PDB file of N, CA, C and O in Angstrom:
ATOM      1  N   UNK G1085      58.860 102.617  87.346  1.00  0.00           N
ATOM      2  CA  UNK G1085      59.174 101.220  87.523  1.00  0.00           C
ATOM      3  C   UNK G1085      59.190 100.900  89.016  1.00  0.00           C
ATOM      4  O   UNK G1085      59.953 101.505  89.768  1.00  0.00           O
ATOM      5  N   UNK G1086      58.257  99.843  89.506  1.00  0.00           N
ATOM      6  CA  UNK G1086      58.608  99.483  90.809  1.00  0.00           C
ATOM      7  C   UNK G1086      60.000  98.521  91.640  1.00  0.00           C
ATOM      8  O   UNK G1086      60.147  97.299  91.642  1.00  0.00           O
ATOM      9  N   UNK G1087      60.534  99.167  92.036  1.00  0.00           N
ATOM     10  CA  UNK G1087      61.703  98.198  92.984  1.00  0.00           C
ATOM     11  C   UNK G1087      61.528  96.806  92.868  1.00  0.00           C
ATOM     12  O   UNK G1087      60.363  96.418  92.951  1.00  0.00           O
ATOM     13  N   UNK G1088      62.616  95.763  92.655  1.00  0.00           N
ATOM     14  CA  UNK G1088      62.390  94.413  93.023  1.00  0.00           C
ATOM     15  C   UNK G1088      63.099  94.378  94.200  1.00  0.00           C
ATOM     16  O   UNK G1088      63.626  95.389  94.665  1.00  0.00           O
ATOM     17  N   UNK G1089      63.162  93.146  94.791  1.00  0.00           N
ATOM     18  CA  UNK G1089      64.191  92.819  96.226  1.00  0.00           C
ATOM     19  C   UNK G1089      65.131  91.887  95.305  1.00  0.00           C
ATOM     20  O   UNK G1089      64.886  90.955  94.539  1.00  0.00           O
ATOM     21  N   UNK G1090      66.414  92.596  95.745  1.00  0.00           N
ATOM     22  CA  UNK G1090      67.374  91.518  95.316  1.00  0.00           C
ATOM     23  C   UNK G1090      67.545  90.716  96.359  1.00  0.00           C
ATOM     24  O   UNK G1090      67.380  91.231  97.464  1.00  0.00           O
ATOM     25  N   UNK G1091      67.799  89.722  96.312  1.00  0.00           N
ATOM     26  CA  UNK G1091      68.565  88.535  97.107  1.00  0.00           C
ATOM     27  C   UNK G1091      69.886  87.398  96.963  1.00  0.00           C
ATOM     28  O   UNK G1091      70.029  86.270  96.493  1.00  0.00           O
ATOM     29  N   UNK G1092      70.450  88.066  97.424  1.00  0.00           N
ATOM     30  CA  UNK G1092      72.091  87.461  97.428  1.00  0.00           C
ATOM     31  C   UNK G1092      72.166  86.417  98.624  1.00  0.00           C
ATOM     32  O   UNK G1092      71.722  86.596  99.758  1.00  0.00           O
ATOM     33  N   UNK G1093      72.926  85.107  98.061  1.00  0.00           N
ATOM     34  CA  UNK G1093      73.922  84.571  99.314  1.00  0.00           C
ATOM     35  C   UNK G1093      74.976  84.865  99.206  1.00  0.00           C
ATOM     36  O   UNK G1093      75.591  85.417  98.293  1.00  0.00           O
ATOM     37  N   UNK G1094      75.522  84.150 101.079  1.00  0.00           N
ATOM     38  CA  UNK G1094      76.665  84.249 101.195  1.00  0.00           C
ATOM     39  C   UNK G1094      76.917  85.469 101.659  1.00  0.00           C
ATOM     40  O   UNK G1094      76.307  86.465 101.269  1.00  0.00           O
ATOM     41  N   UNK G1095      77.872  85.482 102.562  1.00  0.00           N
ATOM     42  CA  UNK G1095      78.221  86.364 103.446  1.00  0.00           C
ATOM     43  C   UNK G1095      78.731  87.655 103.112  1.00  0.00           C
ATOM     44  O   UNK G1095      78.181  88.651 103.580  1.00  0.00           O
ATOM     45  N   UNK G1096      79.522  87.732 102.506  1.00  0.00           N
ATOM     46  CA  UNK G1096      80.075  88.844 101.876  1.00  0.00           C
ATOM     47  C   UNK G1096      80.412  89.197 100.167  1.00  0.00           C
ATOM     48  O   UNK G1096      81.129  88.343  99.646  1.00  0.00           O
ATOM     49  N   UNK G1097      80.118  89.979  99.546  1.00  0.00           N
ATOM     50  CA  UNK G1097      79.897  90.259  98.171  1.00  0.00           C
ATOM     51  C   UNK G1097      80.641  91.648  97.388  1.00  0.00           C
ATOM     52  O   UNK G1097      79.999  92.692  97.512  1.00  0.00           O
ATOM     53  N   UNK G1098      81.883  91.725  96.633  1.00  0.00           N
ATOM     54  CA  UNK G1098      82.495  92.654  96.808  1.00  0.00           C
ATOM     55  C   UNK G1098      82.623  92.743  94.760  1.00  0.00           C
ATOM     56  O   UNK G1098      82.969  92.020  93.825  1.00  0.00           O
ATOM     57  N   UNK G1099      82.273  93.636  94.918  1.00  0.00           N
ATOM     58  CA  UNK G1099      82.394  93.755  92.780  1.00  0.00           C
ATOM     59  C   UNK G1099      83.060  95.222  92.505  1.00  0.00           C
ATOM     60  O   UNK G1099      82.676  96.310  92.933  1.00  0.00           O
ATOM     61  N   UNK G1100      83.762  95.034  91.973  1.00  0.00           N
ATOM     62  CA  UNK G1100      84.226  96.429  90.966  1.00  0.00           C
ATOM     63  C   UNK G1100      83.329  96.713  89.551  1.00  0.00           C
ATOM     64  O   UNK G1100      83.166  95.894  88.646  1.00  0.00           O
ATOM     65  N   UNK G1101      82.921  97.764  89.593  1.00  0.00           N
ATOM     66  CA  UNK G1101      81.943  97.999  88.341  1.00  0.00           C
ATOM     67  C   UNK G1101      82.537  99.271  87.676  1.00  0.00           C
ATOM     68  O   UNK G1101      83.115 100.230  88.187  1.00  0.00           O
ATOM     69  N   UNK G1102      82.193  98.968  86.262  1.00  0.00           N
ATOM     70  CA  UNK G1102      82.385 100.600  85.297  1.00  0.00           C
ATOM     71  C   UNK G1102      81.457 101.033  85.390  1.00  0.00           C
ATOM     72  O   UNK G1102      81.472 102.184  85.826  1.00  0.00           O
ATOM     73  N   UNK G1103      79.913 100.340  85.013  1.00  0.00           N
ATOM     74  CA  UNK G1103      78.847 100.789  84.646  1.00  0.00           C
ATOM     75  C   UNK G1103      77.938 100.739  85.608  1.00  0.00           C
ATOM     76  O   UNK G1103      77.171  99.779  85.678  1.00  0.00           O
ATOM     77  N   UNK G1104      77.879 102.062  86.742  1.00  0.00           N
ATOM     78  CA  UNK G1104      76.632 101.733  87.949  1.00  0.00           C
ATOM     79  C   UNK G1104      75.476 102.065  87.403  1.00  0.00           C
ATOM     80  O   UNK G1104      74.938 102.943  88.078  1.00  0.00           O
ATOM     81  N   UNK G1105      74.746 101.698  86.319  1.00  0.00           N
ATOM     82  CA  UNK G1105      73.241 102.031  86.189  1.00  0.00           C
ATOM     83  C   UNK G1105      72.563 100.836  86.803  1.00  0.00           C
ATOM     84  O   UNK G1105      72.872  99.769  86.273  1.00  0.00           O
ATOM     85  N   UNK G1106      71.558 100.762  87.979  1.00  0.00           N
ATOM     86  CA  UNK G1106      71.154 100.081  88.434  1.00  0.00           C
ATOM     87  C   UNK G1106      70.032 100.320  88.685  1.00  0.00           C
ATOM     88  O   UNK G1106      69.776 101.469  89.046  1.00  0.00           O
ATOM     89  N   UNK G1107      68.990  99.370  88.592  1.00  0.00           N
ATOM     90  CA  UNK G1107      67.515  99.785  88.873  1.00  0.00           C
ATOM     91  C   UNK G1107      66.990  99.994  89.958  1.00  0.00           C
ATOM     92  O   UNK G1107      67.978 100.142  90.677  1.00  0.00           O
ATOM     93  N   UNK G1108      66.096 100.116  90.606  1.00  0.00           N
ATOM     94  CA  UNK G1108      65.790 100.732  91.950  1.00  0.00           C
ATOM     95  C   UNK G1108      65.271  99.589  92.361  1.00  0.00           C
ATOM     96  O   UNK G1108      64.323  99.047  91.791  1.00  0.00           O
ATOM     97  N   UNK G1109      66.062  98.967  93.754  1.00  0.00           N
ATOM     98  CA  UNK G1109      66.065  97.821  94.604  1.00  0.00           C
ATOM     99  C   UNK G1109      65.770  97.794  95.619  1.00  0.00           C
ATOM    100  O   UNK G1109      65.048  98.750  95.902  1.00  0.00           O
ATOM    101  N   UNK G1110      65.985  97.058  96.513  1.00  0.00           N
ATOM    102  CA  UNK G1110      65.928  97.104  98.025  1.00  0.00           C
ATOM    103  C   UNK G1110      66.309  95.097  98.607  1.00  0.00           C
ATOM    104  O   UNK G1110      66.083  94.047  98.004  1.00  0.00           O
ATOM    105  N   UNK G1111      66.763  95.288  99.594  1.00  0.00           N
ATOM    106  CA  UNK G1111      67.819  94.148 100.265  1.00  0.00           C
ATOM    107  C   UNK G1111      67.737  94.087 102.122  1.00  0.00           C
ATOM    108  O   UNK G1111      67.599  95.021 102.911  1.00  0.00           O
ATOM    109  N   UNK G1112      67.821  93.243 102.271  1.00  0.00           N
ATOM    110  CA  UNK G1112      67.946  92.903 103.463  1.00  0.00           C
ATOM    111  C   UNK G1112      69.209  92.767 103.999  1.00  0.00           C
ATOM    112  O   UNK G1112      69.354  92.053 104.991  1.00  0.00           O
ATOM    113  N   UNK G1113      70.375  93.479 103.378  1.00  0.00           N
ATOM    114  CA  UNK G1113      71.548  93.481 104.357  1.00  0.00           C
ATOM    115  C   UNK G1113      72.347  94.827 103.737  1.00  0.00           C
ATOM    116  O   UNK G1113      71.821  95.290 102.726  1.00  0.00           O
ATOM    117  N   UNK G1114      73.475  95.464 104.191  1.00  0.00           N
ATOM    118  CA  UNK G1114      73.736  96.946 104.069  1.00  0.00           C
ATOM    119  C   UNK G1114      74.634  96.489 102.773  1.00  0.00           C
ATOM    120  O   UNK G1114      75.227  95.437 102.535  1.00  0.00           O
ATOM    121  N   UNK G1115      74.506  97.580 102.111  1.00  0.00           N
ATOM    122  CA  UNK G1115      74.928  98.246 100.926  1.00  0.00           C
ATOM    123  C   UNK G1115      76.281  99.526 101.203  1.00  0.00           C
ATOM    124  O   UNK G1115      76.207 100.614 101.773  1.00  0.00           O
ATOM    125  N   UNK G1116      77.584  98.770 100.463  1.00  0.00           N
ATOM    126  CA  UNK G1116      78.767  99.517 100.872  1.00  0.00           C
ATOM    127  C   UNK G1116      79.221 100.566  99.612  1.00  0.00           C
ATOM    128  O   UNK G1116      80.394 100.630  99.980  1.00  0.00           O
ATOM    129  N   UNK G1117      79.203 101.088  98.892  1.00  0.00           N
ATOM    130  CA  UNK G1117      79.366 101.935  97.367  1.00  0.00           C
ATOM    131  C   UNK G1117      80.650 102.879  97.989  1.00  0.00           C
ATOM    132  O   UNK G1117      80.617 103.947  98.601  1.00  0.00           O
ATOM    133  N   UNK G1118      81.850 101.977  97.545  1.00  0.00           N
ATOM    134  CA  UNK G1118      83.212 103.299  97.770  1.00  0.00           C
ATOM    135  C   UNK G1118      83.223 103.564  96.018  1.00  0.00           C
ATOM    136  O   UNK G1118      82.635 102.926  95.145  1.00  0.00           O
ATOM    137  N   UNK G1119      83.954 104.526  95.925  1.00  0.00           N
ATOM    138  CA  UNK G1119      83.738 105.364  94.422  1.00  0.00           C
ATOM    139  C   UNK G1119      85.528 105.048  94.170  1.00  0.00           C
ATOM    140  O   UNK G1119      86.227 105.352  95.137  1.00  0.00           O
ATOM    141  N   UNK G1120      86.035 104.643  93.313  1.00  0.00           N
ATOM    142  CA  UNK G1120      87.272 104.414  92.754  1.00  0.00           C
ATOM    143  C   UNK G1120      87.678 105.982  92.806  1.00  0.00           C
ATOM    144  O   UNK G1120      88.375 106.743  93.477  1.00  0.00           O
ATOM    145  N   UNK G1121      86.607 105.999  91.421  1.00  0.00           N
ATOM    146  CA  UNK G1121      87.109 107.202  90.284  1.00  0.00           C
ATOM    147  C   UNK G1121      85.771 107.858  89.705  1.00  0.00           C
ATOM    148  O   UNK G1121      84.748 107.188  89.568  1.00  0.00           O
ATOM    149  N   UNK G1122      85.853 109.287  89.356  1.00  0.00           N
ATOM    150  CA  UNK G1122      84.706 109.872  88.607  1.00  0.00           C
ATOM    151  C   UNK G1122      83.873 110.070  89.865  1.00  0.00           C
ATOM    152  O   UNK G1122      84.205 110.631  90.909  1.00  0.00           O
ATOM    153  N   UNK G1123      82.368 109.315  89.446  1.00  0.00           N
ATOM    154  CA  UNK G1123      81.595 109.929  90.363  1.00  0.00           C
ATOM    155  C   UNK G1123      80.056 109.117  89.979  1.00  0.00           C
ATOM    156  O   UNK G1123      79.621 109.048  88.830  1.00  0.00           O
ATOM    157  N   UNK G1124      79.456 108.616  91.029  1.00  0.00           N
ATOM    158  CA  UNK G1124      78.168 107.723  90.484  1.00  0.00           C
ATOM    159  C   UNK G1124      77.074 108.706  91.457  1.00  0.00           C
ATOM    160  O   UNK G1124      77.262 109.248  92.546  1.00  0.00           O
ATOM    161  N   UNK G1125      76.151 108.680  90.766  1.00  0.00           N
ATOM    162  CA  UNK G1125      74.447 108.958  91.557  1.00  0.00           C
ATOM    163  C   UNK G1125      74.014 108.055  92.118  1.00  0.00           C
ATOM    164  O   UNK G1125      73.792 106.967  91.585  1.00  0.00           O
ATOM    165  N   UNK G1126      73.804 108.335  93.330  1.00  0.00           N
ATOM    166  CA  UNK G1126      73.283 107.297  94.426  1.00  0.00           C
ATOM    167  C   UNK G1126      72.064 107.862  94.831  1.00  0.00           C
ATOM    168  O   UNK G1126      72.119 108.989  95.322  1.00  0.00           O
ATOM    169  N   UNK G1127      70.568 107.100  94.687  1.00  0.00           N
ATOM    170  CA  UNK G1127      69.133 107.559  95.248  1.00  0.00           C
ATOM    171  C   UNK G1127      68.664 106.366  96.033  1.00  0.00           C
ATOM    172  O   UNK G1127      68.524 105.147  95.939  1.00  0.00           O
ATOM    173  N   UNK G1128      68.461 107.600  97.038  1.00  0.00           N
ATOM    174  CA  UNK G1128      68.098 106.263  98.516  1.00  0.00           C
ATOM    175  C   UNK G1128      66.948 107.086  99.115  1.00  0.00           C
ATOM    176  O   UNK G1128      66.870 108.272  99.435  1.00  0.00           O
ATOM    177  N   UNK G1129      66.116 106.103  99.158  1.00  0.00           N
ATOM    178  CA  UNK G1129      64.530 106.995  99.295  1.00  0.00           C
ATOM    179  C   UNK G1129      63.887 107.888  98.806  1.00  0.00           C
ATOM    180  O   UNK G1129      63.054 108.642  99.309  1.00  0.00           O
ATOM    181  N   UNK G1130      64.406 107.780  97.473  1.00  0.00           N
ATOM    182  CA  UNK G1130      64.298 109.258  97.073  1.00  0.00           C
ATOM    183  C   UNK G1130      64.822 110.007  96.854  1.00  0.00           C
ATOM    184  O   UNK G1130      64.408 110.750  95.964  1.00  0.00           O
ATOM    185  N   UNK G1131      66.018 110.289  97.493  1.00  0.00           N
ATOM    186  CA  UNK G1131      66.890 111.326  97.982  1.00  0.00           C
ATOM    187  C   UNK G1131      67.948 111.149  97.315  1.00  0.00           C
ATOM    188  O   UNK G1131      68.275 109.987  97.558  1.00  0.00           O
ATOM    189  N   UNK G1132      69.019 111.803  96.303  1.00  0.00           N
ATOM    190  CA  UNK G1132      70.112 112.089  95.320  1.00  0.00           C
ATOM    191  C   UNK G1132      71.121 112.680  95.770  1.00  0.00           C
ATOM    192  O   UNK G1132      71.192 113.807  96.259  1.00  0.00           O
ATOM    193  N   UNK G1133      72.029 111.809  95.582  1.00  0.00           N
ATOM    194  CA  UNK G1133      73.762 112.543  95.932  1.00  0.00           C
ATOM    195  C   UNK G1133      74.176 111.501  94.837  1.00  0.00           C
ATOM    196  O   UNK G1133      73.778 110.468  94.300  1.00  0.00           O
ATOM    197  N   UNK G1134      75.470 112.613  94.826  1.00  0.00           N
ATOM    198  CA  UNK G1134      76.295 112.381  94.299  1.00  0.00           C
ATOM    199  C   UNK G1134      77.770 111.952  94.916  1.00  0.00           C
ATOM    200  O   UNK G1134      78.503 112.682  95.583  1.00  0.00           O
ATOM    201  N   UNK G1135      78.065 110.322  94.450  1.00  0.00           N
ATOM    202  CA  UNK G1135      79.484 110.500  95.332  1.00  0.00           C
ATOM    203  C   UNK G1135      80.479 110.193  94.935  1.00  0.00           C
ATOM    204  O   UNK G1135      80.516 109.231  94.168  1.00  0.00           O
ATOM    205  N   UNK G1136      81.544 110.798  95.250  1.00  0.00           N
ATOM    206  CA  UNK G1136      82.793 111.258  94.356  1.00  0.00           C
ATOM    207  C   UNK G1136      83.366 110.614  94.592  1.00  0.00           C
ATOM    208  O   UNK G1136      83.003 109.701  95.333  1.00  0.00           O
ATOM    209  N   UNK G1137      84.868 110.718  94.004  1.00  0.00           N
ATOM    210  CA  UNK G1137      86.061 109.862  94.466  1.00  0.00           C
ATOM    211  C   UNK G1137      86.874 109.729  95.758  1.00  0.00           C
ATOM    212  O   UNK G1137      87.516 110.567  96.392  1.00  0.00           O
ATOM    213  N   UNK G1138      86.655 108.440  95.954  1.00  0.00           N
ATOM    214  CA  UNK G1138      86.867 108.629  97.715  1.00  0.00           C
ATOM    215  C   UNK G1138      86.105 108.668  98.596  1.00  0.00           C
ATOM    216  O   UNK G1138      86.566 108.395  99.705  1.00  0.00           O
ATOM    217  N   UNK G1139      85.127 108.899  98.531  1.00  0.00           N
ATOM    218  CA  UNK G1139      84.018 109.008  99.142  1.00  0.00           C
ATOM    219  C   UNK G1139      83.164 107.341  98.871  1.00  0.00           C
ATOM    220  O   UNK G1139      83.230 106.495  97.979  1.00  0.00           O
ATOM    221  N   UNK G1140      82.380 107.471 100.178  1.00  0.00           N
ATOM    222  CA  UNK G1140      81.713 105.976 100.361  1.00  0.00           C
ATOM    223  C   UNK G1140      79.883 106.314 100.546  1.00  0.00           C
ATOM    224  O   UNK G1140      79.477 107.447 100.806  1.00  0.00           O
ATOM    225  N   UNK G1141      79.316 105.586 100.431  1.00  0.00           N
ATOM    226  CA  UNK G1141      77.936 105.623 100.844  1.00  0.00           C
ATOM    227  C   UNK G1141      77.793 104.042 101.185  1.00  0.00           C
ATOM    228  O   UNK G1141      78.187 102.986 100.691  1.00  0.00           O
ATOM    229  N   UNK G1142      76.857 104.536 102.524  1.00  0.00           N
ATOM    230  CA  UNK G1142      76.354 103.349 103.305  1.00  0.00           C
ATOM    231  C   UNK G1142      74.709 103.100 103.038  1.00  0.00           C
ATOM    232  O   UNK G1142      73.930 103.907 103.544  1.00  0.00           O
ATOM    233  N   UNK G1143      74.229 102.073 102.306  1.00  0.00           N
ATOM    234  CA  UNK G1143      72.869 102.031 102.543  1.00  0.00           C
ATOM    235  C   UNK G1143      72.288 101.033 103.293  1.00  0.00           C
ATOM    236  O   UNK G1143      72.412  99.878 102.885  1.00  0.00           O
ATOM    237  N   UNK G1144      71.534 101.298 104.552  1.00  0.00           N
ATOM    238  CA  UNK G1144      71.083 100.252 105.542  1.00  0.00           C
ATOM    239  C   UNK G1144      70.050  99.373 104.594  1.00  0.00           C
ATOM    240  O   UNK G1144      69.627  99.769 103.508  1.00  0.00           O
ATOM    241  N   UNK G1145      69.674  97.915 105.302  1.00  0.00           N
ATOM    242  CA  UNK G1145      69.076  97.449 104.876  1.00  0.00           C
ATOM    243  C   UNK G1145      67.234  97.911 105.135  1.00  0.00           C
ATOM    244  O   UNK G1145      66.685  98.480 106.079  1.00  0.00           O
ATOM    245  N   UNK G1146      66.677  97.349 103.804  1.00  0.00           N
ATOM    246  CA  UNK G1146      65.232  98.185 103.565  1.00  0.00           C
ATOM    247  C   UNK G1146      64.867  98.713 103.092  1.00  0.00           C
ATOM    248  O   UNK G1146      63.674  98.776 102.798  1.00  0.00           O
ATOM    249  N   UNK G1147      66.359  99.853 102.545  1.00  0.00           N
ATOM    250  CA  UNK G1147      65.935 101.163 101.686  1.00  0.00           C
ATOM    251  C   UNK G1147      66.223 100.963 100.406  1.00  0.00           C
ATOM    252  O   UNK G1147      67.109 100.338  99.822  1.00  0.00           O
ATOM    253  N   UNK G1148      64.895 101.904  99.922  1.00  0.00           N
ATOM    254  CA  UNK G1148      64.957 101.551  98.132  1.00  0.00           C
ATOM    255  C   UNK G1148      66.367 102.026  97.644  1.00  0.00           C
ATOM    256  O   UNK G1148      67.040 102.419  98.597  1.00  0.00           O
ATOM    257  N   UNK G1149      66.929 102.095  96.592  1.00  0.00           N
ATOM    258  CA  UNK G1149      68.172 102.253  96.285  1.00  0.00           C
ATOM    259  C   UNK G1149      68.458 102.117  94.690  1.00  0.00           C
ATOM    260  O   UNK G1149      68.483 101.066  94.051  1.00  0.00           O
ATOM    261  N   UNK G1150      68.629 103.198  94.292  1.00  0.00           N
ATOM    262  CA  UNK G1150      69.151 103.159  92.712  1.00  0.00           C
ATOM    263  C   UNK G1150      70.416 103.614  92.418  1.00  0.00           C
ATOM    264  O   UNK G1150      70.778 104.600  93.060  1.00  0.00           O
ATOM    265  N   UNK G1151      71.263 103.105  91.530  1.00  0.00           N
ATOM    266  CA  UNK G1151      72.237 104.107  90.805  1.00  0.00           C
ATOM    267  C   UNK G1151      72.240 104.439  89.651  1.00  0.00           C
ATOM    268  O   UNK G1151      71.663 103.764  88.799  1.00  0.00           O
ATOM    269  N   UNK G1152      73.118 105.940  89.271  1.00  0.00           N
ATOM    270  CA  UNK G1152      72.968 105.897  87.780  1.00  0.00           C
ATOM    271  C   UNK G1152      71.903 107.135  87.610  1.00  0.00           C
ATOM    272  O   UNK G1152      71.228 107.508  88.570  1.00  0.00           O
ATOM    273  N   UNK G1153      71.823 107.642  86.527  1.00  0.00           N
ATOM    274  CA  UNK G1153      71.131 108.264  86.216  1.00  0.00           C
ATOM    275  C   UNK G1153      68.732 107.939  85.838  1.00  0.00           C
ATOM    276  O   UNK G1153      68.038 108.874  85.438  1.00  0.00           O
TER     277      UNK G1153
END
C-alpha cells in the first residue's frame, strides 16, 4: 500500500488512542508517540521499534511512518 500525506490544522493536536494500527503516512510537521501502557510498533522509513511504556518516539517531518502491526 502506498503512503498518503495526512494533513491536519491547527497548531497543536494531542489524542489518546487504544488502537495504534495506522497506515503508513507522512506529514509536514513532527510526530510525538509517548506510550501510556503496553507497547506499540513504530516504522519510520522502514525501520521497526518497538516502544514501551514510558518511552517516547519523535518522528520529524517527511518521514513515512506507520503503526501497528
Amino acid at each position: 500500500m502506498n503512503p498518503f500525506y495526512e494533513k491536519r490544522s491547527g497548531k497543536l493536536q494531542i489524542g489518546v488512542s487504544d488502537n495504534m494500527n495506522f497506515p503508513a503516512h507522512l506529514h509536514d510537521d513532527v510526530e510525538v508517540l509517548y506510550c501510556l501502557e503496553g507497547g506499540v510498533q513504530v516504522s519510520v522509513m522502514g525501520e521497526t521499534h518497538l516502544v514501551g511504556k514510558g518511552e517516547c518516539a519523535v518522528i520529524f517531518p517527511g518521514a513515512q511512518l506507520s503503526f501497528g502491526g
